[in-house]
mmCIF file of C-alpha atoms and ligand atoms in Angstrom:
data_model
loop_
_atom_site.group_PDB
_atom_site.id
_atom_site.type_symbol
_atom_site.label_atom_id
_atom_site.label_comp_id
_atom_site.label_asym_id
_atom_site.label_seq_id
_atom_site.Cartn_x
_atom_site.Cartn_y
_atom_site.Cartn_z
ATOM 1 C CA PRO A 1 318.911 29.964 52.126
ATOM 2 C CA SER A 2 318.107 32.348 49.298
ATOM 3 C CA PRO A 3 316.836 35.795 50.384
ATOM 4 C CA LEU A 4 314.155 35.403 47.716
ATOM 5 C CA ALA A 5 312.937 31.982 48.874
ATOM 6 C CA GLY A 6 309.176 31.602 48.827
ATOM 7 C CA ARG A 7 308.519 35.004 47.250
ATOM 8 C CA ASP A 8 306.404 35.831 44.159
ATOM 9 C CA CYS A 9 307.506 37.707 41.051
ATOM 10 C CA LEU A 10 304.423 39.518 39.755
ATOM 11 C CA THR A 11 305.831 42.899 38.647
ATOM 12 C CA LEU A 12 309.559 42.996 39.686
ATOM 13 C CA ALA A 13 308.600 45.893 41.981
ATOM 14 C CA GLU A 14 308.420 43.409 44.845
ATOM 15 C CA PHE A 15 312.218 43.222 44.715
ATOM 16 C CA SER A 16 314.786 45.714 45.974
ATOM 17 C CA PRO A 17 317.568 47.002 43.696
ATOM 18 C CA GLN A 18 319.954 44.629 45.529
ATOM 19 C CA GLU A 19 317.649 41.671 44.903
ATOM 20 C CA VAL A 20 317.368 42.452 41.182
ATOM 21 C CA ARG A 21 321.152 42.650 41.057
ATOM 22 C CA LEU A 22 321.331 39.278 42.804
ATOM 23 C CA ILE A 23 319.025 37.724 40.166
ATOM 24 C CA LEU A 24 321.174 39.141 37.359
ATOM 25 C CA ASP A 25 324.427 38.033 39.057
ATOM 26 C CA GLU A 26 322.994 34.532 39.464
ATOM 27 C CA ALA A 27 321.857 34.543 35.815
ATOM 28 C CA VAL A 28 325.407 35.324 34.678
ATOM 29 C CA LYS A 29 326.745 32.408 36.757
ATOM 30 C CA ILE A 30 324.069 29.982 35.582
ATOM 31 C CA LYS A 31 324.617 31.014 31.954
ATOM 32 C CA GLY A 32 328.361 30.394 32.354
ATOM 33 C CA LEU A 33 327.750 26.899 33.720
ATOM 34 C CA GLN A 34 325.331 26.100 30.917
ATOM 35 C CA LYS A 35 327.762 27.386 28.247
ATOM 36 C CA ALA A 36 330.532 25.250 29.772
ATOM 37 C CA ARG A 37 328.121 22.301 29.845
ATOM 38 C CA ILE A 38 328.626 21.863 33.565
ATOM 39 C CA PRO A 39 325.513 20.236 35.035
ATOM 40 C CA TYR A 40 323.827 22.306 37.738
ATOM 41 C CA ARG A 41 320.740 20.647 39.199
ATOM 42 C CA PRO A 42 319.790 22.345 42.470
ATOM 43 C CA LEU A 43 316.059 21.863 41.761
ATOM 44 C CA ARG A 44 316.101 18.054 41.553
ATOM 45 C CA GLY A 45 312.643 16.704 42.251
ATOM 46 C CA ARG A 46 310.983 20.135 42.147
ATOM 47 C CA THR A 47 308.123 20.985 39.815
ATOM 48 C CA LEU A 48 306.771 24.069 38.057
ATOM 49 C CA ALA A 49 303.242 24.371 36.645
ATOM 50 C CA MET A 50 302.846 26.770 33.726
ATOM 51 C CA VAL A 51 299.315 28.086 33.270
ATOM 52 C CA PHE A 52 298.812 29.556 29.789
ATOM 53 C CA GLN A 53 295.704 31.555 28.837
ATOM 54 C CA LYS A 54 297.548 33.044 25.816
ATOM 55 C CA PRO A 55 299.980 31.582 23.234
ATOM 56 C CA SER A 56 303.764 31.518 23.741
ATOM 57 C CA ASN A 57 307.031 30.353 22.252
ATOM 58 C CA ARG A 58 309.853 31.859 24.364
ATOM 59 C CA THR A 59 308.120 31.782 27.755
ATOM 60 C CA ARG A 60 306.903 28.228 27.363
ATOM 61 C CA VAL A 61 310.134 26.774 26.027
ATOM 62 C CA SER A 62 312.547 28.707 28.252
ATOM 63 C CA PHE A 63 310.689 27.855 31.473
ATOM 64 C CA GLU A 64 310.293 24.202 30.541
ATOM 65 C CA VAL A 65 313.894 23.752 29.411
ATOM 66 C CA GLY A 66 315.155 25.858 32.318
ATOM 67 C CA MET A 67 313.399 23.701 34.904
ATOM 68 C CA TYR A 68 314.743 20.560 33.218
ATOM 69 C CA GLN A 69 318.306 21.892 33.179
ATOM 70 C CA LEU A 70 318.036 22.722 36.895
ATOM 71 C CA GLY A 71 317.078 19.117 37.568
ATOM 72 C CA GLY A 72 313.344 19.715 37.977
ATOM 73 C CA HIS A 73 310.278 19.280 35.849
ATOM 74 C CA ALA A 74 307.764 21.687 34.314
ATOM 75 C CA LEU A 75 304.334 20.978 32.952
ATOM 76 C CA SER A 76 302.509 23.251 30.588
ATOM 77 C CA LEU A 77 298.748 23.727 30.905
ATOM 78 C CA SER A 78 297.063 25.132 27.815
ATOM 79 C CA PRO A 79 294.039 27.479 27.870
ATOM 80 C CA GLN A 80 291.831 24.464 27.119
ATOM 81 C CA GLU A 81 292.922 22.669 30.304
ATOM 82 C CA ILE A 82 292.469 24.785 33.435
ATOM 83 C CA GLN A 83 290.242 27.369 31.700
ATOM 84 C CA MET A 84 291.028 29.736 34.558
ATOM 85 C CA GLY A 85 288.161 32.090 35.332
ATOM 86 C CA LYS A 86 285.703 29.910 33.462
ATOM 87 C CA ARG A 87 285.982 26.315 34.637
ATOM 88 C CA GLU A 88 287.745 27.218 37.874
ATOM 89 C CA SER A 89 288.483 30.491 39.709
ATOM 90 C CA PRO A 90 292.062 31.787 39.866
ATOM 91 C CA SER A 91 291.897 31.375 43.657
ATOM 92 C CA ASP A 92 290.926 27.685 43.546
ATOM 93 C CA THR A 93 293.512 27.133 40.807
ATOM 94 C CA GLY A 94 296.217 28.537 43.111
ATOM 95 C CA LYS A 95 295.073 26.493 46.106
ATOM 96 C CA VAL A 96 294.924 23.239 44.177
ATOM 97 C CA LEU A 97 298.247 23.677 42.358
ATOM 98 C CA THR A 98 299.882 24.431 45.727
ATOM 99 C CA ARG A 99 299.104 20.843 46.778
ATOM 100 C CA TYR A 100 300.979 19.333 43.806
ATOM 101 C CA ILE A 101 303.563 21.818 42.693
ATOM 102 C CA ASP A 102 306.561 23.828 44.020
ATOM 103 C CA ALA A 103 306.058 26.973 41.902
ATOM 104 C CA ILE A 104 303.489 28.333 39.449
ATOM 105 C CA MET A 105 304.041 30.448 36.347
ATOM 106 C CA VAL A 106 300.963 32.162 34.925
ATOM 107 C CA ARG A 107 300.362 33.867 31.579
ATOM 108 C CA THR A 108 296.943 35.469 31.428
ATOM 109 C CA PHE A 109 295.018 38.586 30.396
ATOM 110 C CA ASP A 110 293.851 40.397 33.528
ATOM 111 C CA HIS A 111 296.645 41.088 36.044
ATOM 112 C CA ALA A 112 294.027 40.904 38.834
ATOM 113 C CA GLU A 113 293.547 37.192 38.045
ATOM 114 C CA LEU A 114 297.251 36.602 38.618
ATOM 115 C CA GLU A 115 297.074 38.514 41.919
ATOM 116 C CA GLU A 116 294.066 36.454 43.015
ATOM 117 C CA LEU A 117 295.867 33.204 42.204
ATOM 118 C CA ALA A 118 299.061 34.378 43.932
ATOM 119 C CA ALA A 119 297.177 35.407 47.080
ATOM 120 C CA ALA A 120 295.654 31.921 47.310
ATOM 121 C CA ALA A 121 298.768 29.933 46.384
ATOM 122 C CA GLU A 122 301.266 29.058 49.100
ATOM 123 C CA VAL A 123 304.125 28.535 46.631
ATOM 124 C CA PRO A 124 306.042 31.150 44.574
ATOM 125 C CA VAL A 125 304.039 32.556 41.674
ATOM 126 C CA ILE A 126 305.793 34.006 38.627
ATOM 127 C CA ASN A 127 304.158 36.320 36.090
ATOM 128 C CA GLY A 128 304.766 34.933 32.596
ATOM 129 C CA LEU A 129 302.965 37.979 31.086
ATOM 130 C CA THR A 130 299.711 39.737 31.831
ATOM 131 C CA ASP A 131 298.057 42.600 29.960
ATOM 132 C CA THR A 132 300.012 45.039 32.160
ATOM 133 C CA HIS A 133 303.311 43.379 33.145
ATOM 134 C CA HIS A 134 306.031 41.089 31.762
ATOM 135 C CA PRO A 135 308.709 40.993 34.476
ATOM 136 C CA CYS A 136 310.625 37.945 33.163
ATOM 137 C CA GLN A 137 311.089 39.788 29.882
ATOM 138 C CA ALA A 138 312.544 42.770 31.734
ATOM 139 C CA LEU A 139 315.029 40.516 33.563
ATOM 140 C CA ALA A 140 316.244 39.133 30.213
ATOM 141 C CA ASP A 141 316.385 42.662 28.777
ATOM 142 C CA LEU A 142 318.527 43.925 31.670
ATOM 143 C CA LEU A 143 320.807 40.882 31.418
ATOM 144 C CA THR A 144 321.302 41.585 27.702
ATOM 145 C CA VAL A 145 322.125 45.247 28.371
ATOM 146 C CA ARG A 146 324.571 44.264 31.108
ATOM 147 C CA GLU A 147 326.350 41.775 28.836
ATOM 148 C CA GLN A 148 326.600 44.329 26.058
ATOM 149 C CA PHE A 149 327.791 47.342 28.066
ATOM 150 C CA GLY A 150 329.238 45.706 31.184
ATOM 151 C CA ARG A 151 326.655 47.429 33.398
ATOM 152 C CA VAL A 152 323.021 48.470 33.481
ATOM 153 C CA GLU A 153 323.279 51.521 35.730
ATOM 154 C CA GLY A 154 323.504 54.757 33.774
ATOM 155 C CA THR A 155 322.846 53.191 30.357
ATOM 156 C CA LYS A 156 320.498 55.151 28.133
ATOM 157 C CA ILE A 157 317.546 53.131 26.828
ATOM 158 C CA ALA A 158 314.856 54.321 24.405
ATOM 159 C CA TYR A 159 311.589 52.425 24.063
ATOM 160 C CA VAL A 160 309.587 53.437 20.992
ATOM 161 C CA GLY A 161 305.957 52.420 20.497
ATOM 162 C CA ASP A 162 303.111 51.192 22.669
ATOM 163 C CA GLY A 163 303.201 51.847 26.417
ATOM 164 C CA ASN A 164 302.256 48.222 27.056
ATOM 165 C CA ASN A 165 303.153 45.361 29.413
ATOM 166 C CA VAL A 166 306.710 45.132 28.056
ATOM 167 C CA ALA A 167 307.219 48.909 28.398
ATOM 168 C CA HIS A 168 305.834 48.819 31.956
ATOM 169 C CA SER A 169 308.168 46.066 33.102
ATOM 170 C CA LEU A 170 311.115 47.740 31.385
ATOM 171 C CA ALA A 171 310.273 50.973 33.258
ATOM 172 C CA ILE A 172 310.190 49.165 36.608
ATOM 173 C CA GLY A 173 313.373 47.242 35.762
ATOM 174 C CA CYS A 174 315.215 50.413 34.722
ATOM 175 C CA ALA A 175 314.113 52.248 37.882
ATOM 176 C CA LEU A 176 315.421 49.369 40.030
ATOM 177 C CA THR A 177 318.775 49.170 38.230
ATOM 178 C CA GLY A 178 319.454 52.843 37.506
ATOM 179 C CA ALA A 179 319.157 52.682 33.708
ATOM 180 C CA ARG A 180 317.815 55.881 32.113
ATOM 181 C CA LEU A 181 314.681 55.109 30.112
ATOM 182 C CA SER A 182 312.840 57.319 27.620
ATOM 183 C CA ILE A 183 309.538 56.164 26.142
ATOM 184 C CA ALA A 184 308.235 57.641 22.860
ATOM 185 C CA HIS A 185 304.580 56.823 22.225
ATOM 186 C CA PRO A 186 301.617 58.133 20.232
ATOM 187 C CA GLU A 187 299.167 60.285 22.158
ATOM 188 C CA GLY A 188 296.850 58.131 24.251
ATOM 189 C CA HIS A 189 299.215 55.112 24.146
ATOM 190 C CA GLY A 190 301.685 56.006 26.875
ATOM 191 C CA PRO A 191 302.462 53.773 29.844
ATOM 192 C CA ASP A 192 299.902 53.613 32.654
ATOM 193 C CA GLY A 193 300.270 56.531 35.078
ATOM 194 C CA LYS A 194 300.263 54.052 37.967
ATOM 195 C CA VAL A 195 303.364 52.337 36.576
ATOM 196 C CA VAL A 196 305.105 55.670 36.004
ATOM 197 C CA ARG A 197 304.391 56.664 39.625
ATOM 198 C CA LEU A 198 305.548 53.268 40.874
ATOM 199 C CA SER A 199 308.797 53.656 38.899
ATOM 200 C CA ALA A 200 309.283 57.079 40.498
ATOM 201 C CA GLU A 201 309.002 55.462 43.949
ATOM 202 C CA LEU A 202 311.592 52.827 43.014
ATOM 203 C CA GLY A 203 314.100 55.101 41.298
ATOM 204 C CA GLU A 204 314.133 57.249 38.194
ATOM 205 C CA PRO A 205 310.783 57.178 36.294
ATOM 206 C CA PRO A 206 310.785 56.967 32.463
ATOM 207 C CA LYS A 207 310.877 60.216 30.501
ATOM 208 C CA LEU A 208 307.817 60.358 28.262
ATOM 209 C CA THR A 209 307.644 62.006 24.854
ATOM 210 C CA GLN A 210 305.640 61.689 21.654
ATOM 211 C CA ASP A 211 308.781 62.299 19.591
ATOM 212 C CA PRO A 212 310.732 59.105 18.723
ATOM 213 C CA GLU A 213 313.760 61.143 17.600
ATOM 214 C CA GLU A 214 313.969 62.862 20.978
ATOM 215 C CA ALA A 215 313.832 59.532 22.820
ATOM 216 C CA VAL A 216 316.398 57.808 20.597
ATOM 217 C CA ALA A 217 318.948 60.665 20.406
ATOM 218 C CA GLY A 218 322.178 59.262 21.886
ATOM 219 C CA ALA A 219 320.502 56.099 23.225
ATOM 220 C CA GLN A 220 322.618 52.953 23.657
ATOM 221 C CA VAL A 221 319.599 50.685 23.434
ATOM 222 C CA VAL A 222 316.624 51.127 21.101
ATOM 223 C CA TYR A 223 313.725 48.866 22.047
ATOM 224 C CA THR A 224 310.339 48.278 20.492
ATOM 225 C CA ASP A 225 307.441 45.812 20.738
ATOM 226 C CA VAL A 226 304.343 44.994 18.701
ATOM 227 C CA TRP A 227 301.747 47.710 18.173
ATOM 228 C CA ALA A 228 298.824 45.382 18.925
ATOM 229 C CA SER A 229 299.380 42.996 21.826
ATOM 230 C CA MET A 230 297.677 39.661 22.388
ATOM 231 C CA GLY A 231 294.015 40.426 23.005
ATOM 232 C CA GLN A 232 294.089 43.626 20.902
ATOM 233 C CA GLU A 233 293.757 41.884 17.524
ATOM 234 C CA ALA A 234 290.559 43.812 16.688
ATOM 235 C CA GLU A 235 292.457 47.124 17.005
ATOM 236 C CA ALA A 236 295.397 46.033 14.850
ATOM 237 C CA GLU A 237 294.376 47.885 11.674
ATOM 238 C CA GLU A 238 293.641 51.147 13.479
ATOM 239 C CA ARG A 239 296.877 50.873 15.440
ATOM 240 C CA ARG A 240 298.943 50.275 12.278
ATOM 241 C CA LYS A 241 297.907 53.748 11.113
ATOM 242 C CA ARG A 242 298.383 55.497 14.453
ATOM 243 C CA PHE A 243 301.781 53.962 15.146
ATOM 244 C CA ALA A 244 303.254 54.268 11.619
ATOM 245 C CA PRO A 245 305.500 57.246 12.555
ATOM 246 C CA TYR A 246 306.989 55.136 15.365
ATOM 247 C CA GLN A 247 308.604 52.432 13.229
ATOM 248 C CA VAL A 248 312.218 51.765 14.238
ATOM 249 C CA ASP A 249 314.025 52.058 10.904
ATOM 250 C CA GLU A 250 317.611 52.779 9.889
ATOM 251 C CA ARG A 251 317.036 56.513 9.875
ATOM 252 C CA LEU A 252 315.840 56.430 13.514
ATOM 253 C CA MET A 253 318.693 54.073 14.503
ATOM 254 C CA SER A 254 321.195 56.512 12.980
ATOM 255 C CA LEU A 255 320.273 59.021 15.730
ATOM 256 C CA ALA A 256 321.247 56.571 18.492
ATOM 257 C CA ALA A 257 324.754 56.184 19.951
ATOM 258 C CA ASP A 258 327.445 54.756 17.657
ATOM 259 C CA ASP A 259 327.507 51.501 19.625
ATOM 260 C CA ALA A 260 323.718 51.292 20.032
ATOM 261 C CA ILE A 261 321.969 47.930 19.971
ATOM 262 C CA PHE A 262 318.405 47.072 18.969
ATOM 263 C CA LEU A 263 316.165 44.968 21.227
ATOM 264 C CA HIS A 264 312.677 43.489 20.755
ATOM 265 C CA CYS A 265 310.969 40.979 23.067
ATOM 266 C CA LEU A 266 309.640 39.060 20.015
ATOM 267 C CA PRO A 267 307.517 37.968 18.236
ATOM 268 C CA ALA A 268 308.147 40.823 15.753
ATOM 269 C CA HIS A 269 306.372 42.213 12.714
ATOM 270 C CA ARG A 270 308.920 43.298 10.140
ATOM 271 C CA GLY A 271 307.723 46.383 8.257
ATOM 272 C CA GLU A 272 305.492 47.444 11.153
ATOM 273 C CA GLU A 273 307.153 48.329 14.472
ATOM 274 C CA VAL A 274 310.625 47.550 13.076
ATOM 275 C CA ALA A 275 312.224 47.586 9.630
ATOM 276 C CA ALA A 276 313.619 44.214 8.536
ATOM 277 C CA SER A 277 317.031 45.832 7.953
ATOM 278 C CA VAL A 278 317.195 46.820 11.646
ATOM 279 C CA ILE A 279 315.999 43.621 13.324
ATOM 280 C CA ASP A 280 318.043 41.486 10.903
ATOM 281 C CA GLY A 281 320.964 43.932 10.873
ATOM 282 C CA PRO A 282 324.295 44.111 12.756
ATOM 283 C CA ARG A 283 322.980 46.098 15.733
ATOM 284 C CA SER A 284 320.221 43.651 16.538
ATOM 285 C CA ARG A 285 320.643 41.519 19.689
ATOM 286 C CA VAL A 286 317.120 40.101 19.690
ATOM 287 C CA PHE A 287 318.176 36.452 19.667
ATOM 288 C CA ASP A 288 320.695 36.932 22.492
ATOM 289 C CA GLN A 289 317.847 38.649 24.318
ATOM 290 C CA ALA A 290 315.498 35.719 23.641
ATOM 291 C CA GLU A 291 318.190 33.285 24.851
ATOM 292 C CA ASN A 292 318.612 35.316 28.021
ATOM 293 C CA ARG A 293 315.018 34.545 28.986
ATOM 294 C CA LEU A 294 316.323 31.047 29.758
ATOM 295 C CA HIS A 295 319.253 32.136 31.921
ATOM 296 C CA ALA A 296 317.378 34.904 33.764
ATOM 297 C CA GLN A 297 314.422 32.657 34.561
ATOM 298 C CA LYS A 298 316.655 29.822 35.734
ATOM 299 C CA ALA A 299 318.220 32.288 38.181
ATOM 300 C CA LEU A 300 314.780 33.443 39.297
ATOM 301 C CA LEU A 301 313.519 29.875 39.774
ATOM 302 C CA TYR A 302 316.640 28.884 41.678
ATOM 303 C CA LEU A 303 316.350 31.878 44.020
ATOM 304 C CA LEU A 304 312.580 31.642 44.605
ATOM 305 C CA LEU A 305 312.745 27.881 45.203
ATOM 306 C CA GLY A 306 316.138 27.965 46.941
HETATM 307 N N1 CP B 1 308.723 37.505 24.487
HETATM 308 C C1 CP B 1 307.825 36.551 24.834
HETATM 309 O O1 CP B 1 307.292 36.523 25.944
HETATM 310 O O2 CP B 1 307.578 35.612 23.863
HETATM 311 P P1 CP B 1 306.428 34.509 23.889
HETATM 312 O O3 CP B 1 305.104 35.268 23.853
HETATM 313 O O4 CP B 1 306.643 33.682 22.675
HETATM 314 O O5 CP B 1 306.534 33.728 25.161
HETATM 315 N N1 NVA B 2 303.165 43.140 24.211
HETATM 316 C C1 NVA B 2 303.147 41.814 23.649
HETATM 317 C C2 NVA B 2 304.332 41.028 24.147
HETATM 318 C C3 NVA B 2 304.419 39.610 23.660
HETATM 319 C C4 NVA B 2 305.589 38.861 24.241
HETATM 320 C C5 NVA B 2 301.839 41.120 24.002
HETATM 321 O O1 NVA B 2 301.375 41.278 25.145
HETATM 322 O O2 NVA B 2 301.274 40.470 23.139
#
């Protein structure tokens, strides 16, 4: 049986460094099988419910296709269907889905809603993004780094921009795998102190700075995300001004290591957080990274349902 069987994945911090390594090792294997077109269907007859309170491309498609490739089935529930928190509480949602379904993926706003659902559900619950965490993204990010450099441990990663859900999960993922993360952010937009402290308990916490050049100097990975996340649309104009000095452009990339790559969880805004010439340029690995959502999540599903 899998050592992860029956567990939840809400922040990644529930896993040990060895368990994160196991997920990444499994992802490499599962990716190899898929590339060789060798069928691998350990989840025949198993089902995943995907509860969406926010839009999605990558998360929706990669989970649905991933479950199918593993021999199972996934169904996607739009915000209009469950209306979690409005039509039905997160707790009742978790209890009811438990009676039909083998695992639940949730994308919502408030992380506390996910925790409430997970506490009530008797099946594995996976965070498909909340306002504060995006652990499946971090797994794909780490897999991409490992493929590029042959290892994660000791690699130097710079995240430039908003200290948001993606930055939080990257910080936890780096602490668990021994990557060295620096985060450059405008004043008042750093990662949550709770996440920084949690990272320090798990391993090395991120180094924080307001200077993008300092963070990027010598980095092997330069990472950014949108300046206004889902739910922050009203702040977008204000944020565009505040974050303007944090755009990842060719000048900033030139300060990174010679073999540096550029990552972005997508969707991206060219001309805002990243220059088109960077995200569409030779250092960009954003589509490999997006693909790796599929392989990393298949490994996670296999291990949690195993
Ligand atoms: N990166 C990511 O989670 O993309 P979606 O919002 O399209 O799922
Ligand atoms: N930080 C972004 C990530 C989208 C995948 C958001 O929460 O909207």
